[in-house]
CSV table of N, CA, C and O in Angstrom, one decimal:
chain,number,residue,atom,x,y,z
E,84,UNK,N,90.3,128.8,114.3
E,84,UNK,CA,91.1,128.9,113.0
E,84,UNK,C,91.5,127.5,112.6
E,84,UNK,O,92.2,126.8,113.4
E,85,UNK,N,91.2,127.1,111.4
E,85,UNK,CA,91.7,126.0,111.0
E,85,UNK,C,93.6,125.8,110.9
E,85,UNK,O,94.5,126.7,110.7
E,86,UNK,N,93.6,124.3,111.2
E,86,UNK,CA,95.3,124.2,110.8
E,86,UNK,C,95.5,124.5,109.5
E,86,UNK,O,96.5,125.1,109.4
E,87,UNK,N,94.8,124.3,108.5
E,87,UNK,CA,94.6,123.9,107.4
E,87,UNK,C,94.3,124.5,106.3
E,87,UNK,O,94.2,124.2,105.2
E,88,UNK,N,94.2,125.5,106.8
E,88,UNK,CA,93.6,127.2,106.2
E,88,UNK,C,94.9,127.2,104.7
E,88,UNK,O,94.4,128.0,103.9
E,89,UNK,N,95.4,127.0,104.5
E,89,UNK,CA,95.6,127.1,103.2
E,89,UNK,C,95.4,126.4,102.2
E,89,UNK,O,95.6,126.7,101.0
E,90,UNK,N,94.8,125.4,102.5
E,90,UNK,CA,94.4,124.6,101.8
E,90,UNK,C,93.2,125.0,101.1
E,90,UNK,O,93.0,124.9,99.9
E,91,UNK,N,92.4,125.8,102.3
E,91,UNK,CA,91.1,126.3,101.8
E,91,UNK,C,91.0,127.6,101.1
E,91,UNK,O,90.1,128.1,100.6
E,92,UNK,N,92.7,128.1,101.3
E,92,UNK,CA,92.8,129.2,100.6
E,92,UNK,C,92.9,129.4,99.0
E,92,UNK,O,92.5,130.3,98.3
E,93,UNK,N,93.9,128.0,98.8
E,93,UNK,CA,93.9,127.5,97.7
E,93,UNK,C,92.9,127.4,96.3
E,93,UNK,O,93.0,127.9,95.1
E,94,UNK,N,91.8,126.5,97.3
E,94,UNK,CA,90.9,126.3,96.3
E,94,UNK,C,89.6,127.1,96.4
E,94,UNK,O,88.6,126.7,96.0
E,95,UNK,N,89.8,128.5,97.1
E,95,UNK,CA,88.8,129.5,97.0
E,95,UNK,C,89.8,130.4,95.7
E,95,UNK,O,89.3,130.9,94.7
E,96,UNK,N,90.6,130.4,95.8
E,96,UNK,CA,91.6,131.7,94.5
E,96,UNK,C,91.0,130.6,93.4
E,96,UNK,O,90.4,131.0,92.4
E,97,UNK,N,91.3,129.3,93.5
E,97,UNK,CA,91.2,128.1,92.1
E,97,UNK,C,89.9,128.4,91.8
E,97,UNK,O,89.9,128.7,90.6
E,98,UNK,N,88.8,128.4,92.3
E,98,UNK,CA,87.5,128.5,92.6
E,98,UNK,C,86.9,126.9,92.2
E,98,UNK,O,86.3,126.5,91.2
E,99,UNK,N,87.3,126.2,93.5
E,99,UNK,CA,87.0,124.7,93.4
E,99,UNK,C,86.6,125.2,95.2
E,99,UNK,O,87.1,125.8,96.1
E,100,UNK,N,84.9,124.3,95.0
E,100,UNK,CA,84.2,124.8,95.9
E,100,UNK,C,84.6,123.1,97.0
E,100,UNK,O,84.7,122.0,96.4
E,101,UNK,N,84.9,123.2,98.5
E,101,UNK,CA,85.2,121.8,99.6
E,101,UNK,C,83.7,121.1,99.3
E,101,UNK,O,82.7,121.8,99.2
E,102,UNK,N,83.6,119.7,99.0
E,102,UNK,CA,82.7,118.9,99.1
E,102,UNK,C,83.2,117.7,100.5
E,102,UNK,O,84.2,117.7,101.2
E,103,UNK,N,82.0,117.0,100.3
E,103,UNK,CA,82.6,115.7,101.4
E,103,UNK,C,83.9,115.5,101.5
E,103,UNK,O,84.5,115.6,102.6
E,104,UNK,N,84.5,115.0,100.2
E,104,UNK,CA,85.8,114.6,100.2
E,104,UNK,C,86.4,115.5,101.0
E,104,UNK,O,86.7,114.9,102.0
E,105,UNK,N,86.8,116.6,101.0
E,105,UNK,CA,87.6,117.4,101.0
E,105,UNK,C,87.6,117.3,102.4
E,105,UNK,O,88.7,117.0,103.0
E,106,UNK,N,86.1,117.6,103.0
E,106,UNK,CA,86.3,117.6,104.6
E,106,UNK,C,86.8,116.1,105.1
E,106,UNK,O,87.4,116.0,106.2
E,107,UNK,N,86.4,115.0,104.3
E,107,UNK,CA,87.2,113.8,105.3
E,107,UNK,C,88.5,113.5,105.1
E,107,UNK,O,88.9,112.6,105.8
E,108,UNK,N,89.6,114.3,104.1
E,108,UNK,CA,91.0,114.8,104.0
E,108,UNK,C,91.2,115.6,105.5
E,108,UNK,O,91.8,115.1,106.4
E,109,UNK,N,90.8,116.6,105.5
E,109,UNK,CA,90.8,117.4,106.4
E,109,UNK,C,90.8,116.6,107.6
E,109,UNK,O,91.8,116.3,108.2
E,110,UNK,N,89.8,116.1,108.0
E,110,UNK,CA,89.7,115.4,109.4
E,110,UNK,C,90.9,114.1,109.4
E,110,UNK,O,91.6,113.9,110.3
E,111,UNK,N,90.9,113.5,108.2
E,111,UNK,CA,92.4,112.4,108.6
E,111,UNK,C,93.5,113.1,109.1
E,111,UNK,O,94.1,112.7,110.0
E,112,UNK,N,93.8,114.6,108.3
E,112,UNK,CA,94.6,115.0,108.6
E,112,UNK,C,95.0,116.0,110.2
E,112,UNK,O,96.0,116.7,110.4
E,113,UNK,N,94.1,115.9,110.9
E,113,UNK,CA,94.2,116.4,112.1
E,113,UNK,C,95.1,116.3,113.4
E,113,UNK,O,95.5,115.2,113.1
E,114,UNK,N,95.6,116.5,114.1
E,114,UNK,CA,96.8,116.0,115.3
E,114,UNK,C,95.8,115.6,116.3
E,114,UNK,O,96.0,114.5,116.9
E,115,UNK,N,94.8,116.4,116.6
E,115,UNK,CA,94.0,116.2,117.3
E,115,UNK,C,92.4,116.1,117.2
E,115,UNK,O,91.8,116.2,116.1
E,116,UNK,N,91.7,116.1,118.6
E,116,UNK,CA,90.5,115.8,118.2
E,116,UNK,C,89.6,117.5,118.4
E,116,UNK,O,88.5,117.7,118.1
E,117,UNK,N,90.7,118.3,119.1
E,117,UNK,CA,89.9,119.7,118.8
E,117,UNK,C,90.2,120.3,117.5
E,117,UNK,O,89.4,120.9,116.8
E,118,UNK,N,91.2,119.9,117.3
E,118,UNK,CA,91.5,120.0,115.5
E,118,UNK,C,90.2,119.5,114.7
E,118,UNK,O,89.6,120.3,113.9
E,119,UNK,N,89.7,118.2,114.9
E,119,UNK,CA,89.0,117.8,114.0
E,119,UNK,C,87.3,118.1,114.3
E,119,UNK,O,86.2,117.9,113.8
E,120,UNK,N,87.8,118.8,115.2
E,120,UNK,CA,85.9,119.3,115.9
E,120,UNK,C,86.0,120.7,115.0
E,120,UNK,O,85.0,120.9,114.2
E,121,UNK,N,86.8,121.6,115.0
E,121,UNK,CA,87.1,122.6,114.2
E,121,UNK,C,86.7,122.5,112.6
E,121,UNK,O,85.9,123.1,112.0
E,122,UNK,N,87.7,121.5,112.3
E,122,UNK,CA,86.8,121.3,110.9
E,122,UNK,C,85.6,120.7,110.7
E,122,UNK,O,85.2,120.7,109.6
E,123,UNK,N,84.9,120.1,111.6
E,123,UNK,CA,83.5,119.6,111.5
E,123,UNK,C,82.6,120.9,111.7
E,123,UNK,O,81.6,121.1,111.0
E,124,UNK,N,82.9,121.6,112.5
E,124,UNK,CA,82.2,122.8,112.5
E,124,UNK,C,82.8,123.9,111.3
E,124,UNK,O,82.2,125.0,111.1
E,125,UNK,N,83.5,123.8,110.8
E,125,UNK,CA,83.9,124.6,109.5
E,125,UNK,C,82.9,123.6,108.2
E,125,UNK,O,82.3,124.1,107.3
E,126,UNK,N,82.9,122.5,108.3
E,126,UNK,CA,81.7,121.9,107.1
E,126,UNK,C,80.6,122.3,107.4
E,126,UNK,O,79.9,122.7,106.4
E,127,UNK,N,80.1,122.1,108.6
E,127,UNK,CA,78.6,122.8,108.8
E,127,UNK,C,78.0,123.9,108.5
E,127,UNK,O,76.8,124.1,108.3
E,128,UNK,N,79.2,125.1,108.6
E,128,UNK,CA,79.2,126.4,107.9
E,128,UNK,C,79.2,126.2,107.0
E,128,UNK,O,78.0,126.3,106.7
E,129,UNK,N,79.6,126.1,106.4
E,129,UNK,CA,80.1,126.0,104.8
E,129,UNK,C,79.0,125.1,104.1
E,129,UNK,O,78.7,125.4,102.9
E,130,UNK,N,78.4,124.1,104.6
E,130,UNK,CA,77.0,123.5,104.2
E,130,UNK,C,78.3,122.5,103.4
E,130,UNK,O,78.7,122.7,102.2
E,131,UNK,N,78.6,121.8,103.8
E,131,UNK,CA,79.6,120.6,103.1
E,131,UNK,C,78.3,119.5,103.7
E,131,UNK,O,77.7,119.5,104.8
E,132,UNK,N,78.3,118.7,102.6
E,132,UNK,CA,77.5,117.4,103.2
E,132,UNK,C,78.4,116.5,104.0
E,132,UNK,O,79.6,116.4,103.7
E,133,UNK,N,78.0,116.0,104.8
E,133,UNK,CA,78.5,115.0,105.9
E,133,UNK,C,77.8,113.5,105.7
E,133,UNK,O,77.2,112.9,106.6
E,134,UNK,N,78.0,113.1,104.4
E,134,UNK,CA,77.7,111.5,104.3
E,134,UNK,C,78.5,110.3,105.2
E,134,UNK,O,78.8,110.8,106.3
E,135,UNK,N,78.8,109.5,105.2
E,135,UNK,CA,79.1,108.3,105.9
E,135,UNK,C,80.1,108.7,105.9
E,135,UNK,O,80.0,109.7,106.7
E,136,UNK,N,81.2,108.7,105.5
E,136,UNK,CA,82.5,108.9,105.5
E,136,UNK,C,83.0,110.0,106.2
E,136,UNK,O,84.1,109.9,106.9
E,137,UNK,N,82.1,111.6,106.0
E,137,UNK,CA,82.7,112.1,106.9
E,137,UNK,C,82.4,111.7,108.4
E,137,UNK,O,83.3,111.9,109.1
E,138,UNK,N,81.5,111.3,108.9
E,138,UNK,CA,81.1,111.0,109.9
E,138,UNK,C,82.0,109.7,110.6
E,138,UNK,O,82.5,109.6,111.7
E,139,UNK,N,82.2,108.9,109.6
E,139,UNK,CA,83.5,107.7,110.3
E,139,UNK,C,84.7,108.7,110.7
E,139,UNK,O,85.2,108.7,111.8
E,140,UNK,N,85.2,109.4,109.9
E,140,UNK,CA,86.4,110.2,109.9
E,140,UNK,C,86.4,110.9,111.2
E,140,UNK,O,87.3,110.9,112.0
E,141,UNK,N,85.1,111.6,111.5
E,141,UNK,CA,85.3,112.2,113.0
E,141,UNK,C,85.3,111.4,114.0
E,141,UNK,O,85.8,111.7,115.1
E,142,UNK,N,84.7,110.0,113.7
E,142,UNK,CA,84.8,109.3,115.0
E,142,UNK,C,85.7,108.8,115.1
E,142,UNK,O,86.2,108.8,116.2
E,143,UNK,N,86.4,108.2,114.1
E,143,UNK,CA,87.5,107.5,113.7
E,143,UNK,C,88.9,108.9,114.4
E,143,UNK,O,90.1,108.4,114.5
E,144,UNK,N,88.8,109.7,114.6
E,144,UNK,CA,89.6,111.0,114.8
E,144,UNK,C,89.5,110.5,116.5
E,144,UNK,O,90.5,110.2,117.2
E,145,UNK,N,88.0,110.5,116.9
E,145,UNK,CA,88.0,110.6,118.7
E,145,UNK,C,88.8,109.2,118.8
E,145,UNK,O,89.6,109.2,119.7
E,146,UNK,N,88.7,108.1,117.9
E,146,UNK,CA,88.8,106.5,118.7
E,146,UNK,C,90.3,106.3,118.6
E,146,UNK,O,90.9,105.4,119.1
E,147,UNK,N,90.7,107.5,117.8
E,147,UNK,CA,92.7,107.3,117.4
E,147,UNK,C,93.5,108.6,118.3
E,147,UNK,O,94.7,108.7,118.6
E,148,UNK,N,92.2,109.4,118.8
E,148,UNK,CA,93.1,110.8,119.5
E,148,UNK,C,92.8,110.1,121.2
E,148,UNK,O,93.5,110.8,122.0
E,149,UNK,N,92.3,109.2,121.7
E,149,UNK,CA,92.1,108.5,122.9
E,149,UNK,C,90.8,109.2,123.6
E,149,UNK,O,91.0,109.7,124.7
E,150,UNK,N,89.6,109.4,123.0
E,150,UNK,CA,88.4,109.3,123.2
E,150,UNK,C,87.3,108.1,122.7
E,150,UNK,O,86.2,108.3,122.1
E,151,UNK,N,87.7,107.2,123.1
E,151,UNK,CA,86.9,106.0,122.1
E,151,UNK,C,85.5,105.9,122.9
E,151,UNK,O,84.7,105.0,123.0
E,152,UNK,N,85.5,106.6,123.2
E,152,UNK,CA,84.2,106.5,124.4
E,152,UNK,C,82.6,107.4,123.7
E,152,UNK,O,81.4,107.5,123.8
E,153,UNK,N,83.4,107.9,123.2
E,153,UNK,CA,82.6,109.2,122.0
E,153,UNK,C,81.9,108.4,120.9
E,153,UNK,O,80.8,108.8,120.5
E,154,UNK,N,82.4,107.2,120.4
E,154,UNK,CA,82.1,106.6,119.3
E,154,UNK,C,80.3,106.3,119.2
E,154,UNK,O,79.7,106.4,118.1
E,155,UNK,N,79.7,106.0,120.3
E,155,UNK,CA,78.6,105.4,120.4
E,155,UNK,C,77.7,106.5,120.1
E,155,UNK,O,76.8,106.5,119.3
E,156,UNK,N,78.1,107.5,121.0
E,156,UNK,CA,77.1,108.7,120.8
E,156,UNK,C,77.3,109.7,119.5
E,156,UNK,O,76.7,110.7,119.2
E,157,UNK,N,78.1,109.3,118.9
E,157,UNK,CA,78.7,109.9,117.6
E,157,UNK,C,77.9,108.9,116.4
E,157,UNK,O,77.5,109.2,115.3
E,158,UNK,N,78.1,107.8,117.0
E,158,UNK,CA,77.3,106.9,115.4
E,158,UNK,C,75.4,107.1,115.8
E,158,UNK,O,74.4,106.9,115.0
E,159,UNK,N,75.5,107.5,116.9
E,159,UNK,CA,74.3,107.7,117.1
E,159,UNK,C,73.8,109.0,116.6
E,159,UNK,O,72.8,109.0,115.8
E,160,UNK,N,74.3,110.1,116.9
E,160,UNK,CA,73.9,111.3,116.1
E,160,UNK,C,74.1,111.4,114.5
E,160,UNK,O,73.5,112.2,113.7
E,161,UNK,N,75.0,110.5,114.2
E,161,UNK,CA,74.8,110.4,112.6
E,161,UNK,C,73.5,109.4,112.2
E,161,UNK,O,73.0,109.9,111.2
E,162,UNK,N,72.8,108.1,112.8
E,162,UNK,CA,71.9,107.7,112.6
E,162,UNK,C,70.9,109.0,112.5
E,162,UNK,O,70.3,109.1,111.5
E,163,UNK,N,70.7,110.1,113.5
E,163,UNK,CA,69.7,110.9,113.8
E,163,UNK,C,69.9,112.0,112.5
E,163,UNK,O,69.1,112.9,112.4
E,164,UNK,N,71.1,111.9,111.5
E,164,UNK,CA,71.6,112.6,110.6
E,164,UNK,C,70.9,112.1,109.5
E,164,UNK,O,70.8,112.9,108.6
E,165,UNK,N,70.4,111.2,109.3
E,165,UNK,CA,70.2,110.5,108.2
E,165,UNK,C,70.7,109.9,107.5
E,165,UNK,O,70.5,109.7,106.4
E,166,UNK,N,71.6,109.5,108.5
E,166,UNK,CA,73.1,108.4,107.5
E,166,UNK,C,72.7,107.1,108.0
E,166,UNK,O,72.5,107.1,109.2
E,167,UNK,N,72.7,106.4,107.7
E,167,UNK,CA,72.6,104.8,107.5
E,167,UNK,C,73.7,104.5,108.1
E,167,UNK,O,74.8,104.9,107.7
E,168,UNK,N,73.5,103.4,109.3
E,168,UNK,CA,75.4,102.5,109.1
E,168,UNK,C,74.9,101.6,108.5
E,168,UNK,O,73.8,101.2,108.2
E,169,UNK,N,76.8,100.9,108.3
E,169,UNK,CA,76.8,100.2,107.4
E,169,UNK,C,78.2,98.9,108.5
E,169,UNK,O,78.7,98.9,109.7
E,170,UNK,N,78.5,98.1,107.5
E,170,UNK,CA,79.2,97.0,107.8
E,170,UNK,C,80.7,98.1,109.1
E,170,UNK,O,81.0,98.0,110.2
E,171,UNK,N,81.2,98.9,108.0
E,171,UNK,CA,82.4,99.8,108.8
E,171,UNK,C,82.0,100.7,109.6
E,171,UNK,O,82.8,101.5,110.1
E,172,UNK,N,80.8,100.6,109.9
E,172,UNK,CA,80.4,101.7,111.1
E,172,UNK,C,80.5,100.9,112.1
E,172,UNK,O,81.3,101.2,113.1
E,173,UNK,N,79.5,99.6,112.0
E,173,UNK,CA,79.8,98.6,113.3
E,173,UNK,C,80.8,97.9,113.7
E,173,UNK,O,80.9,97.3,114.7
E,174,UNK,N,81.8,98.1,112.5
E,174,UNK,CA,83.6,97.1,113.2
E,174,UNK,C,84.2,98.9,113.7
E,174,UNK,O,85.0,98.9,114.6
E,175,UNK,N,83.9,99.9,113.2
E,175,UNK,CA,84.1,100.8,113.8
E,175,UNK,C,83.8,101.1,115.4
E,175,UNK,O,84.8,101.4,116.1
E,176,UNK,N,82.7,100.9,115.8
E,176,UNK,CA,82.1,100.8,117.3
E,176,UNK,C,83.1,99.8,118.0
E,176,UNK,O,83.7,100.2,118.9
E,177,UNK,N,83.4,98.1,117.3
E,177,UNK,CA,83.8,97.2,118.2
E,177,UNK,C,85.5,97.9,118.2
E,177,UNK,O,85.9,97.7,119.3
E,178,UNK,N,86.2,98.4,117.8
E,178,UNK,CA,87.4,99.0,117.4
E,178,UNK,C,87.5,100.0,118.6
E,178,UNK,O,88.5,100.3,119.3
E,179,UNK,N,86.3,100.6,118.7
E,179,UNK,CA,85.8,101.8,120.0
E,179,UNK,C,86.1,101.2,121.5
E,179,UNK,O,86.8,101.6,122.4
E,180,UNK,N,85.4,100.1,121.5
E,180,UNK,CA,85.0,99.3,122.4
E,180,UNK,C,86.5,98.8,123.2
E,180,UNK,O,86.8,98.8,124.3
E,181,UNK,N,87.2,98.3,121.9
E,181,UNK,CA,88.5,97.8,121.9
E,181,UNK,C,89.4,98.4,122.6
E,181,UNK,O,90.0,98.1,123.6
E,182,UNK,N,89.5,99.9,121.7
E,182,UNK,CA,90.5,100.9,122.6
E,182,UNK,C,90.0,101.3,124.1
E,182,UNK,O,90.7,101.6,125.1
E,183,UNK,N,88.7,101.2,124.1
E,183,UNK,CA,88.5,101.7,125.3
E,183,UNK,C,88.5,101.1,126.8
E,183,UNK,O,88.2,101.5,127.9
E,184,UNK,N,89.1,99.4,125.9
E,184,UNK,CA,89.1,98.4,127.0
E,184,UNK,C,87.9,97.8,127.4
E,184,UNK,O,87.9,97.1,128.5
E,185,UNK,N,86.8,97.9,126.7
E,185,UNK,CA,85.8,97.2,127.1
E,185,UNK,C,85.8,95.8,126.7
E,185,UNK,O,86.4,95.6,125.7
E,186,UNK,N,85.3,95.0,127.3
E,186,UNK,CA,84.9,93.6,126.7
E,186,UNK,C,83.8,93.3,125.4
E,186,UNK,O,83.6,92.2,125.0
């Protein structure tokens, strides 16, 4: 169950259909990182596209909930997504790297 479920209750009565945006609101707003796996699998249902941003947002979710270790294999299955990185994907990884104490 989403934390967040009213939000989505909202804009199903409004009849304003979740795009990207919506899900990378969602994932900033998470406490955690099973929170934010919850709504990643709530976009996948729902067929929400997952462009660059949401994909930073989940990783960016593991590298701030104290999983920075996730980052690599996460920018990696978004490459295998069809997303491109870009400039903030790679200061994203060294940021990974960072929290996770690596050199």
């Amino acid at each position: 169950r989403l934390p967040v479920r009213w939000v989505l209750s909202d804009m199903k009565r409004l009849k304003v259909s979740p795009d990207e945006h919506t899900l990378s609101t969602l994932l900033c707003m998470q406490p955690n990182v099973s929170s934010a796996l919850r709504v990643w699998r709530w976009g996948r249902q729902n067929y929400v596209r997952r462009g660059r941003t949401v994909w930073h947002h989940l990783i960016e979710s593991h590298v701030r909930h104290g999983r920075p270790q996730r980052a690599k294999p996460l920018l990696a299955l978004m490459a295998r997504d069809g997303v491109e990185m870009n400039t903030y994907s790679h200061n994203m990884y060294l940021r990974s790297l960072i929290a996770a104490g690596e050199p």
